[in-house]
Amino acid sequence: MTLYRWFICMVAVMTLVACNEEEEIQKWIDSVDQLRTQVQEAMDKTPYQQEQQIKFKNYFGEIEQKALSLKDDEKVVKFFNEFVAKRDLGAICSKLFIAKIDWQKIMKGCTRNRFFLCSEEVRGYPDIVLAIRSRLIPDQQKRFDEIPACRDII
């Protein structure tokens, strides 16, 4: 095999890997968007029952898991940053995150007589968002801070 053919084969393999990673990230974003929608529908029904608690745990837990994978795996960070760089960050934030005011409303509904009744992921949401933001490259962090759909969640 000539060096040229080897190079072409390697480029093709790298392209397939990158496409697969982008597809996985997009699937994750779409999945979180569905969970986020369920949370927004459930947050007004107080006092929170088991059904709402499950929806909150599913959404906030999924966001927390992504933050952990970004913290622990540089390869995931690389692909996530490449994905974000090619797309509308405001649209990504709108699909991934709930607004700060909505989170505060959920927190109020989760607190009764000084007792916190929801999963800990709910309480830790601002830290989770900041952890995801911190794994963006500096240019993307700057964009995150400037775009209202991203900035207004923390």
mmCIF file of C-alpha atoms in Angstrom:
data_model
loop_
_atom_site.group_PDB
_atom_site.id
_atom_site.type_symbol
_atom_site.label_atom_id
_atom_site.label_comp_id
_atom_site.label_asym_id
_atom_site.label_seq_id
_atom_site.Cartn_x
_atom_site.Cartn_y
_atom_site.Cartn_z
ATOM 1 C CA MET A 1 0.000 0.000 0.000
ATOM 2 C CA THR A 2 1.408 3.335 -0.964
ATOM 3 C CA LEU A 3 1.725 6.144 1.500
ATOM 4 C CA TYR A 4 -0.963 8.059 -0.385
ATOM 5 C CA ARG A 5 -3.491 5.216 -0.115
ATOM 6 C CA TRP A 6 -2.668 4.745 3.543
ATOM 7 C CA PHE A 7 -3.218 8.461 4.156
ATOM 8 C CA ILE A 8 -6.572 8.399 2.323
ATOM 9 C CA CYS A 9 -7.674 5.373 4.352
ATOM 10 C CA MET A 10 -6.716 7.079 7.620
ATOM 11 C CA VAL A 11 -8.605 10.247 6.664
ATOM 12 C CA ALA A 12 -11.672 8.158 5.814
ATOM 13 C CA VAL A 13 -11.504 6.333 9.155
ATOM 14 C CA MET A 14 -11.091 9.583 11.105
ATOM 15 C CA THR A 15 -14.040 11.120 9.250
ATOM 16 C CA LEU A 16 -16.238 8.144 10.111
ATOM 17 C CA VAL A 17 -15.246 8.341 13.783
ATOM 18 C CA ALA A 18 -15.920 12.092 13.905
ATOM 19 C CA CYS A 19 -19.301 11.663 12.202
ATOM 20 C CA ASN A 20 -20.259 8.935 14.648
ATOM 21 C CA GLU A 21 -19.278 11.092 17.631
ATOM 22 C CA GLU A 22 -21.241 14.060 16.274
ATOM 23 C CA GLU A 23 -24.248 11.820 15.742
ATOM 24 C CA GLU A 24 -24.016 10.545 19.328
ATOM 25 C CA ILE A 25 -23.784 14.083 20.719
ATOM 26 C CA GLN A 26 -26.794 15.159 18.648
ATOM 27 C CA LYS A 27 -28.792 12.151 19.874
ATOM 28 C CA TRP A 28 -27.875 13.043 23.460
ATOM 29 C CA ILE A 29 -28.937 16.678 22.971
ATOM 30 C CA ASP A 30 -32.256 15.567 21.463
ATOM 31 C CA SER A 31 -32.813 13.163 24.349
ATOM 32 C CA VAL A 32 -32.061 15.845 26.955
ATOM 33 C CA ASP A 33 -34.363 18.245 25.115
ATOM 34 C CA GLN A 34 -37.220 15.764 25.580
ATOM 35 C CA LEU A 35 -36.388 15.393 29.277
ATOM 36 C CA ARG A 36 -36.180 19.194 29.625
ATOM 37 C CA THR A 37 -39.625 19.557 28.053
ATOM 38 C CA GLN A 38 -41.035 17.028 30.525
ATOM 39 C CA VAL A 39 -39.523 18.988 33.416
ATOM 40 C CA GLN A 40 -41.024 22.237 32.163
ATOM 41 C CA GLU A 41 -44.433 20.592 31.927
ATOM 42 C CA ALA A 42 -44.112 19.071 35.413
ATOM 43 C CA MET A 43 -42.717 22.028 37.345
ATOM 44 C CA ASP A 44 -46.030 23.879 37.735
ATOM 45 C CA LYS A 45 -47.837 20.912 39.309
ATOM 46 C CA THR A 46 -47.132 21.382 43.004
ATOM 47 C CA PRO A 47 -46.823 19.821 45.461
ATOM 48 C CA TYR A 48 -44.488 17.535 43.550
ATOM 49 C CA GLN A 49 -45.541 13.918 43.408
ATOM 50 C CA GLN A 50 -43.499 10.869 42.447
ATOM 51 C CA GLU A 51 -44.163 11.460 38.729
ATOM 52 C CA GLN A 52 -42.600 14.921 38.830
ATOM 53 C CA GLN A 53 -39.741 13.719 41.028
ATOM 54 C CA ILE A 54 -38.867 11.048 38.457
ATOM 55 C CA LYS A 55 -38.896 13.599 35.641
ATOM 56 C CA PHE A 56 -36.651 15.933 37.626
ATOM 57 C CA LYS A 57 -34.228 13.132 38.494
ATOM 58 C CA ASN A 58 -34.092 11.940 34.877
ATOM 59 C CA TYR A 59 -33.329 15.389 33.467
ATOM 60 C CA PHE A 60 -30.960 16.714 36.118
ATOM 61 C CA GLY A 61 -29.248 13.321 36.419
ATOM 62 C CA GLU A 62 -28.624 13.172 32.671
ATOM 63 C CA ILE A 63 -27.106 16.661 32.666
ATOM 64 C CA GLU A 64 -24.920 15.686 35.626
ATOM 65 C CA GLN A 65 -23.716 12.541 33.840
ATOM 66 C CA LYS A 66 -22.588 14.586 30.833
ATOM 67 C CA ALA A 67 -20.753 16.987 33.122
ATOM 68 C CA LEU A 68 -18.963 14.019 34.695
ATOM 69 C CA SER A 69 -18.044 12.517 31.326
ATOM 70 C CA LEU A 70 -16.674 15.885 30.206
ATOM 71 C CA LYS A 71 -14.654 16.076 33.411
ATOM 72 C CA ASP A 72 -13.244 12.566 33.090
ATOM 73 C CA ASP A 73 -12.651 12.048 29.362
ATOM 74 C CA GLU A 74 -10.589 14.443 27.244
ATOM 75 C CA LYS A 75 -11.735 12.689 24.070
ATOM 76 C CA VAL A 76 -15.352 13.512 24.921
ATOM 77 C CA VAL A 77 -14.324 17.124 25.601
ATOM 78 C CA LYS A 78 -12.616 17.348 22.212
ATOM 79 C CA PHE A 79 -15.611 16.023 20.293
ATOM 80 C CA PHE A 80 -18.044 18.141 22.315
ATOM 81 C CA ASN A 81 -16.065 21.315 21.567
ATOM 82 C CA GLU A 82 -15.849 20.443 17.872
ATOM 83 C CA PHE A 83 -19.596 19.837 17.828
ATOM 84 C CA VAL A 84 -20.365 23.149 19.568
ATOM 85 C CA ALA A 85 -18.016 25.095 17.279
ATOM 86 C CA LYS A 86 -19.963 23.975 14.197
ATOM 87 C CA ARG A 87 -23.414 24.796 15.529
ATOM 88 C CA ASP A 88 -25.585 27.499 17.027
ATOM 89 C CA LEU A 89 -24.590 27.555 20.701
ATOM 90 C CA GLY A 90 -27.788 29.394 21.630
ATOM 91 C CA ALA A 91 -29.873 26.588 20.128
ATOM 92 C CA ILE A 92 -27.792 24.003 21.977
ATOM 93 C CA CYS A 93 -28.268 25.821 25.293
ATOM 94 C CA SER A 94 -32.013 26.132 24.644
ATOM 95 C CA LYS A 95 -32.247 22.376 24.147
ATOM 96 C CA LEU A 96 -30.005 21.383 27.039
ATOM 97 C CA PHE A 97 -30.741 23.769 29.867
ATOM 98 C CA ILE A 98 -33.712 25.205 31.712
ATOM 99 C CA ALA A 99 -33.772 28.898 32.570
ATOM 100 C CA LYS A 100 -32.543 30.012 35.964
ATOM 101 C CA ILE A 101 -36.009 31.288 36.863
ATOM 102 C CA ASP A 102 -37.490 27.836 36.108
ATOM 103 C CA TRP A 103 -34.841 26.139 38.240
ATOM 104 C CA GLN A 104 -35.608 28.549 41.090
ATOM 105 C CA LYS A 105 -39.304 27.708 40.764
ATOM 106 C CA ILE A 106 -38.487 23.992 40.966
ATOM 107 C CA MET A 107 -36.257 24.598 43.990
ATOM 108 C CA LYS A 108 -39.093 26.428 45.723
ATOM 109 C CA GLY A 109 -41.432 23.501 45.031
ATOM 110 C CA CYS A 110 -38.803 21.055 46.306
ATOM 111 C CA THR A 111 -38.414 22.802 49.656
ATOM 112 C CA ARG A 112 -40.921 22.297 52.464
ATOM 113 C CA ASN A 113 -40.281 23.536 55.996
ATOM 114 C CA ARG A 114 -36.506 23.608 55.489
ATOM 115 C CA PHE A 115 -36.529 20.075 54.049
ATOM 116 C CA PHE A 116 -35.325 19.464 50.514
ATOM 117 C CA LEU A 117 -37.598 16.868 48.925
ATOM 118 C CA CYS A 118 -36.081 16.489 45.451
ATOM 119 C CA SER A 119 -32.991 14.666 44.216
ATOM 120 C CA GLU A 120 -29.620 16.272 44.905
ATOM 121 C CA GLU A 121 -29.049 16.743 41.169
ATOM 122 C CA VAL A 122 -31.755 19.422 41.257
ATOM 123 C CA ARG A 123 -29.952 21.356 43.969
ATOM 124 C CA GLY A 124 -26.604 21.019 42.191
ATOM 125 C CA TYR A 125 -27.847 22.249 38.806
ATOM 126 C CA PRO A 126 -25.928 25.581 38.743
ATOM 127 C CA ASP A 127 -22.683 23.757 39.529
ATOM 128 C CA ILE A 128 -23.440 21.187 36.834
ATOM 129 C CA VAL A 129 -24.001 23.916 34.231
ATOM 130 C CA LEU A 130 -20.785 25.655 35.280
ATOM 131 C CA ALA A 131 -18.903 22.353 35.034
ATOM 132 C CA ILE A 132 -20.115 21.870 31.454
ATOM 133 C CA ARG A 133 -19.257 25.470 30.587
ATOM 134 C CA SER A 134 -15.777 25.088 32.073
ATOM 135 C CA ARG A 135 -14.980 22.260 29.646
ATOM 136 C CA LEU A 136 -15.627 24.464 26.633
ATOM 137 C CA ILE A 137 -12.597 26.028 24.993
ATOM 138 C CA PRO A 138 -12.096 29.733 25.891
ATOM 139 C CA ASP A 139 -13.685 31.028 22.663
ATOM 140 C CA GLN A 140 -16.788 28.920 23.289
ATOM 141 C CA GLN A 141 -16.922 30.003 26.939
ATOM 142 C CA LYS A 142 -16.941 33.606 25.768
ATOM 143 C CA ARG A 143 -19.782 32.826 23.348
ATOM 144 C CA PHE A 144 -21.608 31.025 26.173
ATOM 145 C CA ASP A 145 -21.368 34.144 28.346
ATOM 146 C CA GLU A 146 -22.610 36.431 25.556
ATOM 147 C CA ILE A 147 -25.583 34.424 24.280
ATOM 148 C CA PRO A 148 -28.751 35.050 26.351
ATOM 149 C CA ALA A 149 -30.003 31.456 25.966
ATOM 150 C CA CYS A 150 -26.791 30.292 27.656
ATOM 151 C CA ARG A 151 -25.978 33.194 29.955
ATOM 152 C CA ASP A 152 -29.432 33.334 31.561
ATOM 153 C CA ILE A 153 -29.325 29.764 32.860
ATOM 154 C CA ILE A 154 -26.756 30.426 35.571
#
